[in-house]
Amino acid sequence: MKRIFLVFAIVGIFAFTTNFAFSQEIGLATFQETAQVIVDRRSQEVTASLTLQTTSIQEIKVPSDLEKKIREHERITSIIVTNQNECILGVVDDSCIMINVQRDPSDKGIIAIQDSTKEVAEQFISEINQAFDTDAKFHSVYVHSDDETNRILETSGAVSGRGTVSAVYVMPMEDTDSMYEKISAILIPKIIRDSDGFYLAAKELSFNENSKMTFSIIPFENNSLLQLKLSVSYPEAGKGLTEVSPLEFLDTDELNRSEYFSSGFYPLNSIFQVVILSPESTTISNIKGNTVPTQIMDGEKIPTQLTEEGWIFDPDEGQRIQGKYIFGKESSIEANDLMFVIGEQTSPTPTETSFDESIAILAIIIVGGVAAAIFFLKGYKK
């Protein structure tokens, strides 16, 4: 009975996304930094991204009145600020602010849908322009019939898909390094910017000529997911790629954790993730770095030692392979730690060991929550 109460207590705390510590050692902060490399062997494209995200408006400083107004509006599904090319069909060489709303079932016909959506968006655009120091002007209302915008912006159904309508406002296209510098100065507190980590890596990557940035507000019942993402696409880079050095696509040889977490032990607030998408079943092998001992619980691989750095691949074979690298007690990872080969496995399978069940319970909750947040704006399907 005591164990049951412990599980519900931890789940309850995590569900409300507050900071907590476990056994006075393992903590989970609301602020998270995520690096991700996606190797898509179907399209032969590699996409790399660095993301800062939180549910706290103290860590990403959206005005509280605006965040509350967005969250309490029953039709708003997300707000997107991006310099991604062609944020929707018909927008060329402009940056966008997209106010995405659920279609009102009472609207009959395209004119009614467009008028209703614009009426909702006009209630927000002035405050959004003021918050981000922009001057975006109305362009059009776009009715989504599929998830094409998700693919372009690397987002999920919170942005597009049947039933979603976007009021699109445009402004002159801005270089990514300039736009990222400006938006992060507005949104990211100085204490986090000065703590370097993935923020510094993203700032440096923003000078890549193929880089783009997206800021998203996705409202939930009690808070909003706030996410600042810097991404780079490498067309054709996945063609024939077998030996993978993930940090190569982030233009760095070393990735450091933010010093924002230095006051405690937060092993799962900095995550490096890879996704391999393949037209045929494959596997990974010759992993240069450590692999973390795991235990299977409810069909998921759960790390048994959160103090150890290394990879967890789950699944580790098939048409979609996903790997997460956790830092453990380390503050940085180097390129050689992350290298692996796509193809037939020649190295031993990691050992599954006995473990402390209380740690596993915490790991399930944290890893599951982190994964949900990471993939919320990606929407990959098996």
Short mmCIF file of C-alpha atoms in Angstrom, two decimals:
data_model
loop_
_atom_site.label_atom_id
_atom_site.label_comp_id
_atom_site.label_asym_id
_atom_site.label_seq_id
_atom_site.Cartn_x
_atom_site.Cartn_y
_atom_site.Cartn_z
CA MET A 1 0.00 0.00 0.00
CA LYS A 2 2.84 2.39 0.84
CA ARG A 3 4.39 1.76 -2.60
CA ILE A 4 1.07 2.52 -4.31
CA PHE A 5 0.81 5.84 -2.50
CA LEU A 6 4.41 6.62 -3.53
CA VAL A 7 3.65 5.97 -7.21
CA PHE A 8 0.54 8.15 -7.16
CA ALA A 9 2.40 10.91 -5.34
CA ILE A 10 5.19 10.96 -7.93
CA VAL A 11 2.72 10.81 -10.84
CA GLY A 12 0.71 13.66 -9.35
CA ILE A 13 3.76 15.84 -8.89
CA PHE A 14 4.99 15.17 -12.44
CA ALA A 15 1.55 15.74 -13.97
CA PHE A 16 1.59 19.30 -12.68
CA THR A 17 5.15 19.78 -14.00
CA THR A 18 6.66 21.15 -10.82
CA ASN A 19 10.23 20.74 -9.65
CA PHE A 20 10.84 17.82 -7.35
CA ALA A 21 13.66 15.70 -5.99
CA PHE A 22 13.73 11.98 -5.36
CA SER A 23 15.65 10.60 -2.39
CA GLN A 24 17.25 14.06 -2.14
CA GLU A 25 19.38 13.19 -5.17
CA ILE A 26 17.46 12.85 -8.43
CA GLY A 27 15.57 15.96 -9.53
CA LEU A 28 13.41 17.00 -12.45
CA ALA A 29 13.26 20.70 -13.33
CA THR A 30 10.57 22.34 -15.42
CA PHE A 31 13.23 23.64 -17.82
CA GLN A 32 14.54 21.10 -20.34
CA GLU A 33 17.14 21.20 -23.10
CA THR A 34 16.99 18.67 -25.90
CA ALA A 35 19.22 17.91 -28.87
CA GLN A 36 17.85 15.73 -31.64
CA VAL A 37 19.19 14.30 -34.89
CA ILE A 38 16.81 12.57 -37.30
CA VAL A 39 18.28 10.44 -40.07
CA ASP A 40 15.52 9.81 -42.60
CA ARG A 41 16.78 7.22 -45.05
CA ARG A 42 13.45 7.36 -46.89
CA SER A 43 13.81 11.01 -47.95
CA GLN A 44 17.64 10.88 -47.56
CA GLU A 45 17.45 13.99 -45.37
CA VAL A 46 19.07 14.58 -41.98
CA THR A 47 17.53 17.12 -39.61
CA ALA A 48 19.23 18.36 -36.44
CA SER A 49 17.67 20.54 -33.77
CA LEU A 50 18.30 22.08 -30.36
CA THR A 51 15.29 22.87 -28.21
CA LEU A 52 14.72 24.78 -24.98
CA GLN A 53 11.34 24.17 -23.40
CA THR A 54 9.44 24.68 -20.18
CA THR A 55 5.97 25.10 -18.75
CA SER A 56 7.13 27.97 -16.54
CA ILE A 57 6.72 31.56 -17.74
CA GLN A 58 9.62 32.44 -15.43
CA GLU A 59 11.99 30.34 -17.57
CA ILE A 60 10.59 31.38 -20.96
CA LYS A 61 9.18 34.82 -20.35
CA VAL A 62 5.86 35.01 -22.15
CA PRO A 63 3.76 37.79 -20.58
CA SER A 64 1.50 36.17 -17.99
CA ASP A 65 -1.65 37.95 -19.19
CA LEU A 66 -1.05 36.83 -22.78
CA GLU A 67 -0.29 33.22 -21.79
CA LYS A 68 -3.45 33.09 -19.65
CA LYS A 69 -5.58 34.63 -22.40
CA ILE A 70 -4.31 32.07 -24.95
CA ARG A 71 -4.77 29.16 -22.56
CA GLU A 72 -8.29 30.11 -21.58
CA HIS A 73 -9.57 30.57 -25.14
CA GLU A 74 -11.45 27.41 -26.04
CA ARG A 75 -10.46 27.42 -29.73
CA ILE A 76 -6.75 28.33 -29.68
CA THR A 77 -4.53 25.27 -30.22
CA SER A 78 -1.14 26.96 -30.64
CA ILE A 79 0.77 30.12 -31.50
CA ILE A 80 3.79 29.77 -33.80
CA VAL A 81 6.49 32.33 -34.62
CA THR A 82 8.88 31.10 -37.31
CA ASN A 83 11.14 32.05 -40.20
CA GLN A 84 10.68 28.63 -41.78
CA ASN A 85 10.34 28.84 -45.56
CA GLU A 86 6.73 28.67 -46.76
CA CYS A 87 5.11 28.35 -43.35
CA ILE A 88 1.93 27.73 -45.33
CA LEU A 89 1.14 27.54 -49.03
CA GLY A 90 1.33 30.99 -50.59
CA VAL A 91 3.82 32.56 -48.17
CA VAL A 92 7.21 33.13 -49.81
CA ASP A 93 10.28 34.90 -48.37
CA ASP A 94 8.45 36.03 -45.24
CA SER A 95 8.58 35.09 -41.57
CA CYS A 96 5.25 34.08 -40.05
CA ILE A 97 3.13 34.30 -36.96
CA MET A 98 0.47 31.59 -37.09
CA ILE A 99 -2.51 31.68 -34.75
CA ASN A 100 -3.98 28.19 -34.97
CA VAL A 101 -7.56 27.54 -33.93
CA GLN A 102 -10.03 24.70 -33.94
CA ARG A 103 -12.66 25.04 -36.63
CA ASP A 104 -16.07 26.06 -35.30
CA PRO A 105 -18.56 23.34 -36.37
CA SER A 106 -21.26 26.00 -36.74
CA ASP A 107 -19.29 27.73 -39.52
CA LYS A 108 -20.74 26.67 -42.86
CA GLY A 109 -18.69 27.32 -45.97
CA ILE A 110 -15.18 28.62 -46.53
CA ILE A 111 -16.06 32.31 -46.09
CA ALA A 112 -17.65 31.70 -42.68
CA ILE A 113 -14.64 29.62 -41.59
CA GLN A 114 -12.18 32.32 -42.67
CA ASP A 115 -14.15 35.15 -41.06
CA SER A 116 -14.59 33.27 -37.79
CA THR A 117 -10.89 32.36 -37.60
CA LYS A 118 -9.71 35.89 -38.35
CA GLU A 119 -12.08 37.25 -35.71
CA VAL A 120 -10.43 35.02 -33.09
CA ALA A 121 -6.90 35.85 -34.25
CA GLU A 122 -7.47 39.60 -34.25
CA GLN A 123 -8.05 39.39 -30.49
CA PHE A 124 -4.41 38.28 -30.04
CA ILE A 125 -2.16 39.64 -32.78
CA SER A 126 -1.53 43.09 -31.26
CA GLU A 127 -0.41 41.61 -27.94
CA ILE A 128 1.72 39.00 -29.73
CA ASN A 129 3.41 41.68 -31.84
CA GLN A 130 4.09 43.68 -28.70
CA ALA A 131 5.46 40.66 -26.80
CA PHE A 132 7.91 39.69 -29.57
CA ASP A 133 8.72 43.19 -30.84
CA THR A 134 7.31 42.33 -34.28
CA ASP A 135 4.96 44.06 -36.70
CA ALA A 136 3.34 41.13 -38.49
CA LYS A 137 0.48 41.98 -40.86
CA PHE A 138 -2.48 39.82 -41.83
CA HIS A 139 -1.83 37.62 -44.86
CA SER A 140 -4.53 34.97 -45.09
CA VAL A 141 -6.55 32.25 -43.39
CA TYR A 142 -5.45 28.74 -44.26
CA VAL A 143 -7.73 25.73 -43.77
CA HIS A 144 -5.67 22.59 -43.18
CA SER A 145 -6.87 19.42 -44.86
CA ASP A 146 -3.80 17.34 -43.94
CA ASP A 147 -0.61 17.57 -41.88
CA GLU A 148 1.63 19.13 -44.55
CA THR A 149 2.36 22.12 -42.31
CA ASN A 150 3.40 19.71 -39.57
CA ARG A 151 5.97 18.24 -41.93
CA ILE A 152 7.34 21.65 -42.93
CA LEU A 153 7.50 23.04 -39.39
CA GLU A 154 8.31 19.65 -37.77
CA THR A 155 5.26 19.96 -35.57
CA SER A 156 2.24 17.87 -34.64
CA GLY A 157 -1.53 18.08 -34.73
CA ALA A 158 -1.43 21.12 -32.45
CA VAL A 159 -0.57 23.13 -35.56
CA SER A 160 -2.26 21.49 -38.50
CA GLY A 161 -4.40 18.57 -39.56
CA ARG A 162 -8.06 18.28 -40.41
CA GLY A 163 -10.15 20.59 -38.22
CA THR A 164 -7.36 23.14 -37.69
CA VAL A 165 -7.42 26.59 -39.26
CA SER A 166 -4.51 29.06 -39.24
CA ALA A 167 -4.71 32.83 -39.30
CA VAL A 168 -1.36 33.76 -40.85
CA TYR A 169 0.43 37.06 -40.29
CA VAL A 170 3.67 37.85 -42.09
CA MET A 171 6.71 40.08 -41.63
CA PRO A 172 9.96 40.52 -43.58
CA MET A 173 12.21 37.45 -43.60
CA GLU A 174 15.03 37.73 -41.08
CA ASP A 175 18.31 35.83 -40.93
CA THR A 176 18.09 33.04 -38.37
CA ASP A 177 21.06 34.20 -36.30
CA SER A 178 19.54 37.68 -35.95
CA MET A 179 16.04 36.38 -35.23
CA TYR A 180 17.25 33.79 -32.70
CA GLU A 181 19.36 36.40 -30.91
CA LYS A 182 16.43 38.80 -30.70
CA ILE A 183 13.76 36.28 -29.65
CA SER A 184 15.99 34.55 -27.10
CA ALA A 185 16.96 37.91 -25.57
CA ILE A 186 13.25 38.64 -25.09
CA LEU A 187 12.21 35.19 -23.89
CA ILE A 188 15.17 33.52 -22.16
CA PRO A 189 16.24 34.94 -18.77
CA LYS A 190 19.83 36.11 -18.46
CA ILE A 191 20.61 33.41 -15.88
CA ILE A 192 19.79 30.71 -18.46
CA ARG A 193 21.56 32.48 -21.34
CA ASP A 194 24.67 32.92 -19.19
CA SER A 195 24.55 29.22 -18.27
CA ASP A 196 25.43 28.33 -21.90
CA GLY A 197 24.56 24.65 -22.49
CA PHE A 198 22.27 23.84 -25.41
CA TYR A 199 21.33 27.53 -25.67
CA LEU A 200 24.90 28.43 -26.62
CA ALA A 201 25.07 25.49 -29.04
CA ALA A 202 21.85 26.68 -30.71
CA LYS A 203 23.08 30.25 -30.89
CA GLU A 204 26.24 29.09 -32.68
CA LEU A 205 24.27 26.75 -34.97
CA SER A 206 21.98 29.64 -35.97
CA PHE A 207 24.76 30.92 -38.26
CA ASN A 208 24.39 27.82 -40.45
CA GLU A 209 22.88 28.99 -43.74
CA ASN A 210 20.22 26.26 -43.60
CA SER A 211 19.12 26.98 -40.03
CA LYS A 212 15.59 28.03 -39.08
CA MET A 213 13.93 28.87 -35.77
CA THR A 214 10.46 28.30 -34.39
CA PHE A 215 8.89 29.44 -31.13
CA SER A 216 5.68 27.72 -30.04
CA ILE A 217 3.06 28.24 -27.36
CA ILE A 218 0.82 25.21 -26.91
CA PRO A 219 -1.84 25.69 -24.23
CA PHE A 220 -3.02 23.03 -21.81
CA GLU A 221 -5.57 23.23 -19.02
CA ASN A 222 -3.25 24.46 -16.26
CA ASN A 223 -0.18 25.73 -18.13
CA SER A 224 1.35 26.04 -21.59
CA LEU A 225 4.24 24.25 -23.24
CA LEU A 226 6.71 26.95 -24.33
CA GLN A 227 9.33 25.83 -26.81
CA LEU A 228 12.17 27.61 -28.62
CA LYS A 229 13.66 25.44 -31.35
CA LEU A 230 16.61 25.92 -33.70
CA SER A 231 16.81 23.39 -36.54
CA VAL A 232 18.98 22.69 -39.57
CA SER A 233 18.09 20.48 -42.52
CA TYR A 234 20.69 18.63 -44.59
CA PRO A 235 19.10 17.43 -47.86
CA GLU A 236 20.69 14.26 -49.29
CA ALA A 237 22.92 13.85 -46.20
CA GLY A 238 21.18 10.59 -45.35
CA LYS A 239 21.99 9.02 -48.72
CA GLY A 240 24.21 6.00 -48.09
CA LEU A 241 24.87 7.14 -44.51
CA THR A 242 25.96 4.22 -42.32
CA GLU A 243 28.58 5.61 -39.92
CA VAL A 244 26.77 8.25 -37.89
CA SER A 245 28.48 10.97 -35.86
CA PRO A 246 25.45 12.93 -34.59
CA LEU A 247 27.32 16.00 -33.33
CA GLU A 248 28.58 16.60 -36.87
CA PHE A 249 25.07 17.81 -37.73
CA LEU A 250 25.15 20.28 -34.83
CA ASP A 251 28.45 21.73 -36.09
CA THR A 252 30.28 20.89 -32.87
CA ASP A 253 32.67 18.33 -31.39
CA GLU A 254 31.32 18.68 -27.85
CA LEU A 255 27.92 19.37 -26.32
CA ASN A 256 27.78 20.84 -22.82
CA ARG A 257 24.89 20.78 -20.38
CA SER A 258 23.53 24.04 -19.06
CA GLU A 259 25.05 25.21 -15.80
CA TYR A 260 21.49 26.13 -14.83
CA PHE A 261 21.27 22.57 -13.48
CA SER A 262 24.51 22.75 -11.48
CA SER A 263 22.74 23.25 -8.14
CA GLY A 264 21.49 19.66 -8.05
CA PHE A 265 21.37 16.31 -9.83
CA TYR A 266 19.06 16.60 -12.86
CA PRO A 267 20.17 13.74 -15.12
CA LEU A 268 17.12 13.80 -17.40
CA ASN A 269 16.77 17.51 -18.05
CA SER A 270 19.44 17.39 -20.77
CA ILE A 271 18.77 14.72 -23.38
CA PHE A 272 20.41 13.87 -26.68
CA GLN A 273 18.16 11.91 -29.00
CA VAL A 274 18.50 10.24 -32.39
CA VAL A 275 15.80 8.81 -34.62
CA ILE A 276 16.54 6.54 -37.58
CA LEU A 277 13.76 6.17 -40.16
CA SER A 278 14.32 3.50 -42.78
CA PRO A 279 12.27 2.06 -45.65
CA GLU A 280 13.39 -1.42 -44.59
CA SER A 281 14.11 -3.01 -41.23
CA THR A 282 17.60 -2.24 -39.91
CA THR A 283 19.54 -2.12 -36.66
CA ILE A 284 22.40 -0.22 -35.04
CA SER A 285 25.86 -1.51 -34.13
CA ASN A 286 29.41 -0.53 -33.19
CA ILE A 287 28.25 1.96 -30.57
CA LYS A 288 31.35 3.91 -29.51
CA GLY A 289 29.99 5.32 -26.25
CA ASN A 290 28.53 3.59 -23.22
CA THR A 291 25.18 1.83 -23.21
CA VAL A 292 23.21 2.23 -20.00
CA PRO A 293 22.02 -0.95 -18.23
CA THR A 294 18.25 -1.27 -18.58
CA GLN A 295 15.28 -3.21 -17.30
CA ILE A 296 12.11 -3.92 -19.28
CA MET A 297 9.00 -2.58 -17.59
CA ASP A 298 5.64 -2.42 -19.37
CA GLY A 299 7.43 -3.02 -22.66
CA GLU A 300 9.80 -0.05 -22.21
CA LYS A 301 13.54 -0.04 -21.57
CA ILE A 302 14.16 1.85 -18.33
CA PRO A 303 17.67 2.83 -17.13
CA THR A 304 18.62 1.15 -13.87
CA GLN A 305 21.39 3.63 -13.05
CA LEU A 306 20.66 7.30 -13.68
CA THR A 307 24.16 8.25 -12.51
CA GLU A 308 25.75 6.57 -15.55
CA GLU A 309 26.07 8.29 -18.91
CA GLY A 310 25.27 6.45 -22.12
CA TRP A 311 22.79 5.31 -24.75
CA ILE A 312 19.39 3.68 -24.44
CA PHE A 313 18.12 2.42 -27.81
CA ASP A 314 14.44 1.49 -27.74
CA PRO A 315 13.55 0.08 -30.17
CA ASP A 316 17.03 -0.85 -31.40
CA GLU A 317 15.88 -2.41 -34.67
CA GLY A 318 13.14 -2.05 -37.24
CA GLN A 319 12.04 0.71 -39.59
CA ARG A 320 12.08 3.26 -36.78
CA ILE A 321 14.93 3.21 -34.26
CA GLN A 322 15.06 5.64 -31.38
CA GLY A 323 17.99 6.31 -29.08
CA LYS A 324 18.39 8.60 -26.09
CA TYR A 325 21.74 9.52 -24.56
CA ILE A 326 21.62 10.58 -20.91
CA PHE A 327 24.45 12.53 -19.32
CA GLY A 328 24.34 10.87 -15.90
CA LYS A 329 26.71 12.83 -13.68
CA GLU A 330 28.71 14.14 -16.65
CA SER A 331 28.43 17.76 -17.75
CA SER A 332 29.36 17.22 -21.41
CA ILE A 333 29.52 14.67 -24.20
CA GLU A 334 32.04 14.47 -27.03
CA ALA A 335 31.52 13.43 -30.63
CA ASN A 336 33.15 10.03 -30.13
CA ASP A 337 30.70 9.19 -27.32
CA LEU A 338 27.77 9.34 -29.72
CA MET A 339 29.06 7.55 -32.83
CA PHE A 340 27.40 4.37 -34.08
CA VAL A 341 26.77 2.40 -37.27
CA ILE A 342 23.45 1.81 -38.99
CA GLY A 343 23.42 -1.81 -40.10
CA GLU A 344 24.00 -5.35 -38.90
CA GLN A 345 24.89 -5.54 -35.22
CA THR A 346 28.39 -6.79 -34.46
CA SER A 347 28.77 -5.61 -30.87
CA PRO A 348 27.39 -7.38 -27.77
CA THR A 349 23.86 -6.64 -26.63
CA PRO A 350 23.77 -4.48 -23.46
CA THR A 351 23.14 -6.41 -20.27
CA GLU A 352 19.83 -6.06 -18.50
CA THR A 353 20.44 -5.98 -14.77
CA SER A 354 18.62 -6.07 -11.48
CA PHE A 355 17.58 -2.68 -10.20
CA ASP A 356 16.01 -0.56 -7.50
CA GLU A 357 12.29 -0.53 -8.32
CA SER A 358 11.78 2.93 -6.83
CA ILE A 359 14.35 4.37 -9.27
CA ALA A 360 12.64 2.56 -12.15
CA ILE A 361 9.28 4.06 -11.20
CA LEU A 362 10.78 7.54 -11.28
CA ALA A 363 12.61 6.84 -14.54
CA ILE A 364 9.43 5.66 -16.27
CA ILE A 365 7.64 8.85 -15.29
CA ILE A 366 10.49 11.19 -16.21
CA VAL A 367 11.61 9.49 -19.42
CA GLY A 368 8.02 9.11 -20.55
CA GLY A 369 7.29 12.73 -19.79
CA VAL A 370 10.43 14.00 -21.48
CA ALA A 371 9.73 11.86 -24.54
CA ALA A 372 6.16 13.11 -24.71
CA ALA A 373 7.31 16.71 -24.58
CA ILE A 374 10.05 16.12 -27.15
CA PHE A 375 7.80 14.32 -29.61
CA PHE A 376 4.75 16.51 -29.00
CA LEU A 377 6.02 18.89 -31.67
CA LYS A 378 7.33 16.19 -33.96
CA GLY A 379 4.50 13.71 -34.43
CA TYR A 380 6.39 10.77 -35.91
CA LYS A 381 4.31 7.76 -36.79
CA LYS A 382 5.50 4.18 -36.92
#
